[in-house]
Tab-separated table of C-alpha atoms in Angstrom:
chain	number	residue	atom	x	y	z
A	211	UNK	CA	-71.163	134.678	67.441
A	212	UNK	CA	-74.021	133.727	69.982
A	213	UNK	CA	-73.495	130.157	69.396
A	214	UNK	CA	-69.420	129.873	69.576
A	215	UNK	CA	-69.083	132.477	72.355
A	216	UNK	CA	-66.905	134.741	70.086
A	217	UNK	CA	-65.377	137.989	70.269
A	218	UNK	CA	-65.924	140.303	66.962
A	219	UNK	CA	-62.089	139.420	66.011
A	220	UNK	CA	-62.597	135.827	66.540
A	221	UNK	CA	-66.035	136.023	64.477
A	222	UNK	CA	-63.937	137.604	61.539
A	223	UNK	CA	-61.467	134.868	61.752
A	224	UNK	CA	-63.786	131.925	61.854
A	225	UNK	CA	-65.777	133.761	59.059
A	226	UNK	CA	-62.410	133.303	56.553
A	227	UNK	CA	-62.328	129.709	57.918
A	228	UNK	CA	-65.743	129.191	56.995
A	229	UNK	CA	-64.965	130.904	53.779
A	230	UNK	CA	-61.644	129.364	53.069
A	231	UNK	CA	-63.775	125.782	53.841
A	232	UNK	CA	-66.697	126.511	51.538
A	233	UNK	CA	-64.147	127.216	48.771
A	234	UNK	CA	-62.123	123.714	49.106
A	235	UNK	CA	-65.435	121.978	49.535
A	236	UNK	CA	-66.512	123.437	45.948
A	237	UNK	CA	-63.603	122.170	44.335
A	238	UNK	CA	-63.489	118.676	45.780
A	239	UNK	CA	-66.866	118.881	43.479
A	240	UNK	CA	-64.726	119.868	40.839
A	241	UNK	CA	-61.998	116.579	41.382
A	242	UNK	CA	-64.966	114.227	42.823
A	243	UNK	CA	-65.795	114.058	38.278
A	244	UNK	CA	-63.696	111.287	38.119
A	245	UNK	CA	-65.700	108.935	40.948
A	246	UNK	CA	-68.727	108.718	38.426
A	247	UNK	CA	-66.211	107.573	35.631
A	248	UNK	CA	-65.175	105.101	37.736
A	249	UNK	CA	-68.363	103.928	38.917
A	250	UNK	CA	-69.746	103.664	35.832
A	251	UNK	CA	-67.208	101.407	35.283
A	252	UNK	CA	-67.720	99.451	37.944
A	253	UNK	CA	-63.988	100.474	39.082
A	254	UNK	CA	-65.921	101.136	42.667
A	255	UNK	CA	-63.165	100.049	44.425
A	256	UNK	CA	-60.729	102.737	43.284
A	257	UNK	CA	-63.105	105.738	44.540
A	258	UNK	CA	-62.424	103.274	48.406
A	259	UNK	CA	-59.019	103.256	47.727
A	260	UNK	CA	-58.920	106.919	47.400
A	261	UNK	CA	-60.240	107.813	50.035
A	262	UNK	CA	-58.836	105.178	52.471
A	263	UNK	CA	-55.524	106.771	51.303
A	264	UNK	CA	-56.533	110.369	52.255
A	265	UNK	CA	-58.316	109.606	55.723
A	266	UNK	CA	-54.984	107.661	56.168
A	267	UNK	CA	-53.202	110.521	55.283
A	268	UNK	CA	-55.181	112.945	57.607
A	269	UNK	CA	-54.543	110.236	60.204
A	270	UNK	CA	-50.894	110.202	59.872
A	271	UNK	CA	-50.887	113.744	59.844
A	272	UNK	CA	-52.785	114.287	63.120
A	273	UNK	CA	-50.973	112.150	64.696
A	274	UNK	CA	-47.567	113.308	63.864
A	275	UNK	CA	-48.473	116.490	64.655
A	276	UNK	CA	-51.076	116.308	67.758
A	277	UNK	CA	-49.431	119.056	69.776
A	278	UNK	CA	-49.311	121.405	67.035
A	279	UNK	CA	-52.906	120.846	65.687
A	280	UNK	CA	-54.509	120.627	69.208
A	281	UNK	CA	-56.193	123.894	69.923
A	282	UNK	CA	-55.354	125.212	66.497
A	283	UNK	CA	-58.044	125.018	63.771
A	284	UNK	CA	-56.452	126.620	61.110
A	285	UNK	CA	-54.545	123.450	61.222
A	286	UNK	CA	-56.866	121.305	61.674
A	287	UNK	CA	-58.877	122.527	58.741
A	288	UNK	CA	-56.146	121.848	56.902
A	289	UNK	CA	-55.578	118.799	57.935
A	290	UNK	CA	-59.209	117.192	56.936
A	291	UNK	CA	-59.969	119.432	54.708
A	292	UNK	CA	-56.768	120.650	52.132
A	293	UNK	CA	-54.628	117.304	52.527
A	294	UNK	CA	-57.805	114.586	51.212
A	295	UNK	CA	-58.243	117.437	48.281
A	296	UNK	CA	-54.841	117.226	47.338
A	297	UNK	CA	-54.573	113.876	47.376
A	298	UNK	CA	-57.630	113.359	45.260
A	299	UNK	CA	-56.136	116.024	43.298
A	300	UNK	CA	-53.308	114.003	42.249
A	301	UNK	CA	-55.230	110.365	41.904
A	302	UNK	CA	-57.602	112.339	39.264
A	303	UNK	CA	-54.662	113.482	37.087
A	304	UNK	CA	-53.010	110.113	37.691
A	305	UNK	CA	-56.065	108.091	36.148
A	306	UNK	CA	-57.092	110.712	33.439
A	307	UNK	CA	-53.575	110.392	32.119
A	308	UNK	CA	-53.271	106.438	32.708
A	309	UNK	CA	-56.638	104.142	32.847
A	310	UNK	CA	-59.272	106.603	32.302
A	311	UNK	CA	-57.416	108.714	29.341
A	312	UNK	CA	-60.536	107.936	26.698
A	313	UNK	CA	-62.902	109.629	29.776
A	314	UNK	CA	-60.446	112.904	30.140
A	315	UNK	CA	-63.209	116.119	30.330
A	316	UNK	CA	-62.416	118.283	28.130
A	317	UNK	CA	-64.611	121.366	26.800
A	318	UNK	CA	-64.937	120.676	23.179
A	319	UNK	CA	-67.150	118.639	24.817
A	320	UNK	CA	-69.358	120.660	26.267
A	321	UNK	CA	-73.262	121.288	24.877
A	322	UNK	CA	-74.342	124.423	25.812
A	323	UNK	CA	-78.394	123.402	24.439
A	324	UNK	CA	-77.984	121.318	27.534
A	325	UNK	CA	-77.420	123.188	30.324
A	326	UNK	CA	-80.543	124.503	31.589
A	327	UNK	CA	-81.495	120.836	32.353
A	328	UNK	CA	-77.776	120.256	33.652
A	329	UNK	CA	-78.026	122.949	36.142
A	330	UNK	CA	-81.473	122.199	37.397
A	331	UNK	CA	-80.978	118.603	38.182
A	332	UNK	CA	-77.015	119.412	39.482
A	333	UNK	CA	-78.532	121.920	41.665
A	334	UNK	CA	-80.836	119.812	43.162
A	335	UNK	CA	-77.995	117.433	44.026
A	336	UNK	CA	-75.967	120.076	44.910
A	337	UNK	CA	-78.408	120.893	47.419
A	338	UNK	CA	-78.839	117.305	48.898
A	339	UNK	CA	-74.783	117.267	49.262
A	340	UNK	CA	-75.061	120.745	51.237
A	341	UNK	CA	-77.815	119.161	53.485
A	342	UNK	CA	-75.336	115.748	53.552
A	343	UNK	CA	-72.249	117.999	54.591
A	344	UNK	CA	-74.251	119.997	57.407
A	345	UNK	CA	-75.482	116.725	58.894
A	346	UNK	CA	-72.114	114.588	58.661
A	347	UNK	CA	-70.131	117.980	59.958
A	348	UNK	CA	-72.651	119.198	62.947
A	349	UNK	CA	-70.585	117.014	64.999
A	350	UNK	CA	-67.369	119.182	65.423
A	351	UNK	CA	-69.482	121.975	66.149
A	352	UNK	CA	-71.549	120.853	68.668
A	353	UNK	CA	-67.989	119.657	70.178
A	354	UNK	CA	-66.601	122.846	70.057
A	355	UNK	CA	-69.392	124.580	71.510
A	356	UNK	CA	-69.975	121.890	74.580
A	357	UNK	CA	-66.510	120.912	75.173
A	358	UNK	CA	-64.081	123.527	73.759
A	359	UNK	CA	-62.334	123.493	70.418
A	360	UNK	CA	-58.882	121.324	71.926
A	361	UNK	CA	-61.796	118.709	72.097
A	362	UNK	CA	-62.449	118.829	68.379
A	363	UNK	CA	-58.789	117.301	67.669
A	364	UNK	CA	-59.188	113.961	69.854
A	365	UNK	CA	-62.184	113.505	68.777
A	366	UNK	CA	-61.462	113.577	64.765
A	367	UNK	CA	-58.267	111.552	65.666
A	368	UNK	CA	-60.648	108.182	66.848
A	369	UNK	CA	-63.549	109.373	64.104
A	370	UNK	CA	-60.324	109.241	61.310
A	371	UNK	CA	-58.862	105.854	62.320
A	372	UNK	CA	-62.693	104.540	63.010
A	373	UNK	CA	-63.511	105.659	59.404
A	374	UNK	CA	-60.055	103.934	58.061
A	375	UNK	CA	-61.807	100.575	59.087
A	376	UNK	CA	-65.248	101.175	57.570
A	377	UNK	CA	-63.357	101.730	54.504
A	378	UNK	CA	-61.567	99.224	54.388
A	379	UNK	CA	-64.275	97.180	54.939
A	380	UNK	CA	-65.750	98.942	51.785
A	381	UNK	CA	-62.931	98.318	49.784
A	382	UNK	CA	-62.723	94.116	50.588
A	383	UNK	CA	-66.683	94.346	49.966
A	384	UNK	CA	-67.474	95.921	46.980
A	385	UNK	CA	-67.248	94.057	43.770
């Protein structure tokens, strides 16, 4: 509340914000099982093409609808956070029903002897992603707290069609 200059009903809404990000985050972990299929492989260029086609989508999205996302980050969250989710969503059932059907999870194949060492080592990467995440995302923050939150919104507009380009340059680039 100190940092964002809130009000105790503005704290309680940016709370569920914060709650409603944390939970979309953890299941992009869930979708994001398909990206070491694909690596492995060495179908690298897919995971670009994903994601070029959901920061294009967030792009799109902004800028069709500017006015009604500027100031409003309810939208906004939804925006870069619930529309690249989906869209992974749907490439993930698209290629574990076409190209990557031998690879579909499923739990008859889980081994429950190997957890312990599962969820020590995941955590640990789980952990580095959470430091990754605070890092990459400290940016619309400190926007928001020196310029104002209608700042946020220009600013992810250039950052989305600036990212766009370094994936594309990804995609023509890796092998």
């Amino acid at each position: 509340s100190f940092l964002f200059k809130l009000t105790k009903h503005s704290s309680e809404y940016i709370n569920s914000l914060v709650l409603a990000t944390i939970c979309f985050f953890c299941l992009s972990f869930i979708v994001q099982v398909v990206n070491s299929i694909l690596i492995a492989l060495h179908l690298s260029y897919v995971i670009l093409l994903i994601e070029f086609v959901a920061n294009f989508s967030s792009l799109i999205i902004v800028i069709l609808f500017k006015n009604e996302i500027s100031g409003s980050i309810i939208y906004l969250i939804l925006t870069l956070v619930v529309v690249p989710l989906l869209i992974k969503i749907f490439a993930s059932l698209f290629l574990f029903n076409t190209i990557l059907k031998l690879y579909k999870p499923n739990l008859k194949y889980i081994r429950l002897k190997f957890i312990n060492k599962l969820f020590s080592l995941g955590g640990v990467f789980f952990l580095l992603q959470i430091g990754a995440i605070i890092l990459f995302q400290t940016d619309n923050v400190l926007i928001s707290y020196l310029f104002g939150v209608q700042a946020v919104v220009p600013y992810n507009l250039v950052f989305k069609l600036f990212s766009i380009l370094i994936v594309s340059t990804g995609i023509i680039m890796t092998p």
